[in-house]
Coordinates of C-alpha atoms in Angstrom, one line a residue:
X1 CA 0.0 0.0 0.0
X2 CA 1.4 3.4 -1.0
X3 CA 2.1 5.7 1.8
X4 CA -0.1 8.7 1.9
X5 CA 1.2 11.9 3.4
X6 CA -0.7 15.2 3.4
X7 CA 0.6 18.6 4.4
X8 CA -2.1 21.0 5.4
X9 CA -1.1 24.6 5.0
X10 CA -3.1 27.6 6.2
X11 CA -2.7 31.3 7.1
X12 CA -5.3 30.7 9.8
X13 CA -5.9 27.7 12.0
X14 CA -6.3 25.2 9.1
X15 CA -9.4 23.5 10.2
X16 CA -11.2 23.8 6.8
X17 CA -8.3 22.3 4.9
X18 CA -7.9 19.6 7.5
X19 CA -11.5 18.5 7.3
X20 CA -11.5 18.5 3.5
X21 CA -8.3 16.5 3.3
X22 CA -9.6 13.9 5.9
X23 CA -12.8 13.6 3.9
X24 CA -10.9 13.0 0.7
X25 CA -8.3 10.6 2.4
X26 CA -11.2 8.5 3.9
X27 CA -12.2 7.5 0.3
X28 CA -8.9 5.7 0.0
X29 CA -7.9 4.8 3.6
X30 CA -10.8 3.7 5.9
X31 CA -8.3 3.8 8.8
X32 CA -7.1 7.4 8.9
X33 CA -4.4 6.3 11.3
X34 CA -2.5 5.0 8.2
X35 CA -2.6 8.6 6.8
X36 CA 0.1 10.9 7.9
X37 CA -1.3 14.4 8.1
X38 CA 0.7 17.4 9.2
X39 CA -0.8 20.8 9.7
X40 CA 1.1 24.1 9.3
X41 CA -1.1 26.9 10.8
X42 CA -0.8 30.7 10.7
X43 CA 1.6 30.6 7.8
X44 CA 2.0 34.3 6.8
X45 CA 5.5 34.6 5.4
X46 CA 6.7 33.3 2.0
X47 CA 9.9 32.0 3.5
X48 CA 7.9 29.5 5.5
X49 CA 6.3 28.1 2.3
X50 CA 9.8 27.4 0.9
X51 CA 10.7 25.4 4.1
X52 CA 7.3 23.5 3.9
X53 CA 7.8 22.6 0.2
X54 CA 11.3 21.3 1.2
X55 CA 9.9 19.1 3.9
X56 CA 7.1 18.0 1.6
X57 CA 9.5 16.8 -1.0
X58 CA 11.5 14.8 1.5
X59 CA 8.3 13.0 2.6
X60 CA 6.6 13.0 -0.9
X61 CA 3.6 14.7 0.5
X62 CA 0.6 16.2 -1.2
X63 CA 0.3 19.9 -0.2
X64 CA -3.3 21.1 0.5
X65 CA -3.6 24.7 1.3
X66 CA -6.1 27.4 2.2
X67 CA -4.3 30.7 1.7
X68 CA -6.4 33.9 1.2
X69 CA -3.5 36.0 -0.1
X70 CA -3.1 35.6 -3.8
X71 CA 0.7 36.2 -3.5
X72 CA 1.0 33.4 -1.0
X73 CA -1.0 31.1 -3.3
X74 CA 1.2 31.8 -6.2
X75 CA 4.4 31.3 -4.1
X76 CA 3.4 27.9 -2.7
X77 CA 2.3 26.8 -6.2
X78 CA 5.7 27.9 -7.6
X79 CA 7.5 26.1 -4.8
X80 CA 5.6 22.9 -5.3
X81 CA 6.3 23.0 -9.0
X82 CA 10.0 23.5 -8.4
X83 CA 10.0 20.5 -6.1
X84 CA 7.9 18.3 -8.3
X85 CA 5.1 18.2 -5.7
X86 CA 1.4 17.7 -6.1
X87 CA -0.7 20.5 -4.6
X88 CA -4.3 21.5 -4.1
X89 CA -5.6 25.0 -3.8
X90 CA -8.9 24.8 -1.9
X91 CA -9.7 28.5 -1.8
X92 CA -8.2 30.1 -4.9
X93 CA -10.7 29.1 -7.5
X94 CA -13.7 29.8 -5.4
X95 CA -12.3 33.2 -4.4
X96 CA -11.8 34.0 -8.1
X97 CA -15.3 32.9 -9.1
X98 CA -17.0 34.9 -6.3
X99 CA -14.8 38.0 -7.0
X100 CA -15.8 37.9 -10.8
X101 CA -19.5 37.3 -9.9
X102 CA -19.8 40.3 -7.5
X103 CA -17.2 42.3 -9.3
X104 CA -15.3 42.9 -6.0
X105 CA -11.8 42.1 -4.7
X106 CA -11.4 39.9 -1.6
X107 CA -10.2 41.4 1.6
X108 CA -7.3 38.8 1.7
X109 CA -7.4 38.9 5.6
X110 CA -6.6 35.5 7.2
X111 CA -9.0 34.2 9.9
X112 CA -12.1 36.3 9.0
X113 CA -14.5 33.3 9.1
X114 CA -13.3 32.5 12.6
X115 CA -13.9 36.1 13.6
X116 CA -17.4 35.9 12.2
X117 CA -18.1 32.6 14.0
X118 CA -16.8 34.0 17.3
X119 CA -19.0 37.1 16.8
X120 CA -22.0 35.0 16.1
X121 CA -21.5 32.9 19.3
X122 CA -21.0 35.9 21.4
X123 CA -24.3 37.3 20.1
X124 CA -26.1 34.0 20.9
X125 CA -24.6 33.9 24.4
X126 CA -25.7 37.5 25.1
X127 CA -29.3 36.7 23.9
X128 CA -29.5 33.7 26.1
X129 CA -28.1 35.8 29.0
X130 CA -30.8 38.5 28.5
X131 CA -33.6 35.8 28.6
X132 CA -32.2 34.2 31.7
X133 CA -31.8 37.3 33.6
X134 CA -34.9 39.2 32.4
X135 CA -37.2 40.8 34.8
X136 CA -35.1 40.2 37.8
X137 CA -35.5 36.5 37.7
X138 CA -32.1 35.9 39.2
X139 CA -30.3 38.8 40.9
X140 CA -26.9 37.0 40.4
X141 CA -27.1 38.1 36.7
X142 CA -26.7 41.7 37.9
X143 CA -23.1 40.9 39.0
X144 CA -22.3 39.1 35.7
X145 CA -23.9 41.7 33.3
X146 CA -22.2 44.2 31.0
X147 CA -25.2 46.4 31.4
X148 CA -27.9 46.5 34.0
X149 CA -31.3 48.2 33.4
X150 CA -33.7 49.2 36.2
X151 CA -37.1 50.8 36.0
X152 CA -40.8 50.4 36.8
X153 CA -43.0 48.1 34.7
X154 CA -43.5 48.9 31.0
X155 CA -40.4 51.1 30.5
X156 CA -39.1 48.8 27.6
X157 CA -36.5 47.0 29.8
X158 CA -37.0 43.7 28.0
X159 CA -37.0 44.9 24.4
X160 CA -34.0 47.1 25.2
X161 CA -32.2 44.1 26.8
X162 CA -32.7 42.0 23.6
X163 CA -31.7 44.9 21.3
X164 CA -28.4 45.3 23.3
X165 CA -27.9 41.5 23.3
X166 CA -27.9 41.5 19.5
X167 CA -25.1 44.0 19.8
X168 CA -23.3 41.3 22.0
X169 CA -23.8 42.9 25.4
X170 CA -24.9 40.8 28.3
X171 CA -27.9 42.6 29.9
X172 CA -29.8 42.0 33.1
X173 CA -32.8 44.0 33.9
X174 CA -34.5 44.5 37.3
X175 CA -38.1 45.8 37.8
X176 CA -38.6 48.2 40.7
X177 CA -41.7 47.8 42.8
X178 CA -42.3 49.7 46.0
X179 CA -43.5 46.6 47.9
X180 CA -40.4 44.7 47.0
X181 CA -36.8 45.5 48.2
X182 CA -34.4 45.8 45.3
X183 CA -31.7 43.1 45.2
X184 CA -28.5 43.9 47.1
X185 CA -26.5 43.2 44.0
X186 CA -27.7 46.5 42.5
X187 CA -25.7 48.4 45.1
X188 CA -22.6 46.2 44.6
X189 CA -21.9 46.9 40.9
X190 CA -20.2 49.7 39.2
X191 CA -22.9 52.4 38.8
X192 CA -21.5 53.3 35.4
X193 CA -22.8 50.0 33.9
X194 CA -26.3 50.5 35.5
X195 CA -29.0 52.7 33.8
X196 CA -32.3 53.7 35.2
X197 CA -35.2 54.0 32.7
X198 CA -37.8 56.6 33.7
X199 CA -40.9 57.7 31.9
X200 CA -43.7 60.3 32.1
X201 CA -46.5 59.3 34.4
X202 CA -49.1 60.2 31.7
X203 CA -47.3 58.3 29.0
X204 CA -46.9 55.2 31.3
X205 CA -50.6 55.6 32.2
X206 CA -51.5 55.2 28.5
X207 CA -49.1 52.3 27.9
X208 CA -50.4 50.4 30.9
X209 CA -54.1 50.9 30.0
X210 CA -53.4 49.5 26.6
X211 CA -51.6 46.6 28.2
X212 CA -54.6 45.7 30.4
X213 CA -56.9 45.9 27.5
X214 CA -54.7 43.6 25.5
X215 CA -54.9 41.1 28.4
X216 CA -58.7 41.4 28.3
X217 CA -58.8 43.3 31.6
X218 CA -60.5 46.6 32.6
X219 CA -58.2 49.6 32.1
X220 CA -59.1 51.2 35.5
X221 CA -57.1 48.7 37.5
X222 CA -54.6 50.2 40.2
X223 CA -51.7 49.2 37.9
X224 CA -52.7 51.9 35.4
X225 CA -53.7 54.6 37.9
X226 CA -51.7 57.8 37.8
X227 CA -51.4 57.9 41.6
X228 CA -49.9 54.3 41.6
X229 CA -47.5 55.2 38.9
X230 CA -46.3 58.3 40.7
X231 CA -45.8 56.2 43.8
X232 CA -43.7 53.7 41.8
X233 CA -41.7 56.5 40.1
X234 CA -40.9 58.0 43.5
X235 CA -39.6 54.6 44.7
X236 CA -37.6 54.3 41.5
X237 CA -36.0 57.7 42.1
X238 CA -34.9 56.7 45.7
X239 CA -33.3 53.5 44.3
X240 CA -31.4 55.0 41.4
X241 CA -30.2 57.8 43.7
X242 CA -28.8 55.2 46.0
X243 CA -27.2 53.3 43.2
X244 CA -25.8 56.5 41.7
X245 CA -26.5 55.5 38.1
X246 CA -27.4 57.4 34.9
X247 CA -31.1 57.9 34.3
X248 CA -32.6 58.0 30.8
X249 CA -36.0 59.4 30.0
X250 CA -37.6 56.9 27.6
X251 CA -41.0 58.7 27.3
X252 CA -40.6 59.6 23.6
X253 CA -37.6 57.5 22.6
X254 CA -37.4 54.4 20.4
X255 CA -35.6 51.4 21.8
X256 CA -32.8 51.9 19.3
X257 CA -32.3 55.5 20.4
X258 CA -32.1 54.6 24.1
X259 CA -29.6 51.8 23.3
X260 CA -27.4 54.2 21.4
X261 CA -27.5 56.6 24.4
X262 CA -26.5 53.8 26.7
X263 CA -23.6 52.6 24.5
X264 CA -22.4 56.2 24.1
X265 CA -22.3 56.6 27.9
X266 CA -20.4 53.3 28.2
X267 CA -17.8 54.3 25.7
X268 CA -17.2 57.6 27.4
X269 CA -17.0 56.2 30.9

């Protein structure tokens, strides 16, 4: 049985080329332990390619590469030709086809797909965090959060938490009710990452009435009464003053606008 040796060359981690090479090799060697595979990751200098080609010649290896820079692809192709080596370019042809289709040039920046993957998983993690620590369900989330939102009911804490989570921020939100003592964790965090959401009593009165109607209830419940709302807002004021956090009036602001204000405050703190 002819020995099979594969050199995997990448300007990033090399996982893509490694998986493709294994898939191809498995069609000839059911036991991949009989296949010698050597991965060369983060290859970004042309001098490295010359050394890899030298080693590949000594071991009669097939060179499989994923290099995003056209100059690096040309270099390894030349080195393989000079050394009589077989080589496979897994990215070059596809990059060319895509470039011609969209009439654009590639960035030629190694590792972009990994950055995109990491960005995606950070977003998912932040969204799950916002759900887990929504509406004060677990005060421990206050200590773990990047941003903490406090406010009375119906001040857009939940949609704002989700919006910020899509921007990859871990957000916990805590409702403030006069009859319930706020969690101690609120007074243990850096006040710069805490934001109080306040709203006009009359605007909140209208929002709460609509909410009651949507639930099939009468709109004259205590929850929507202006007197009750003013009592809650007074309690809110006492709590945020104790925390020492920034207060944002959300009466006539869209969620996106409030989010941008918060992120601006964070960047300046």
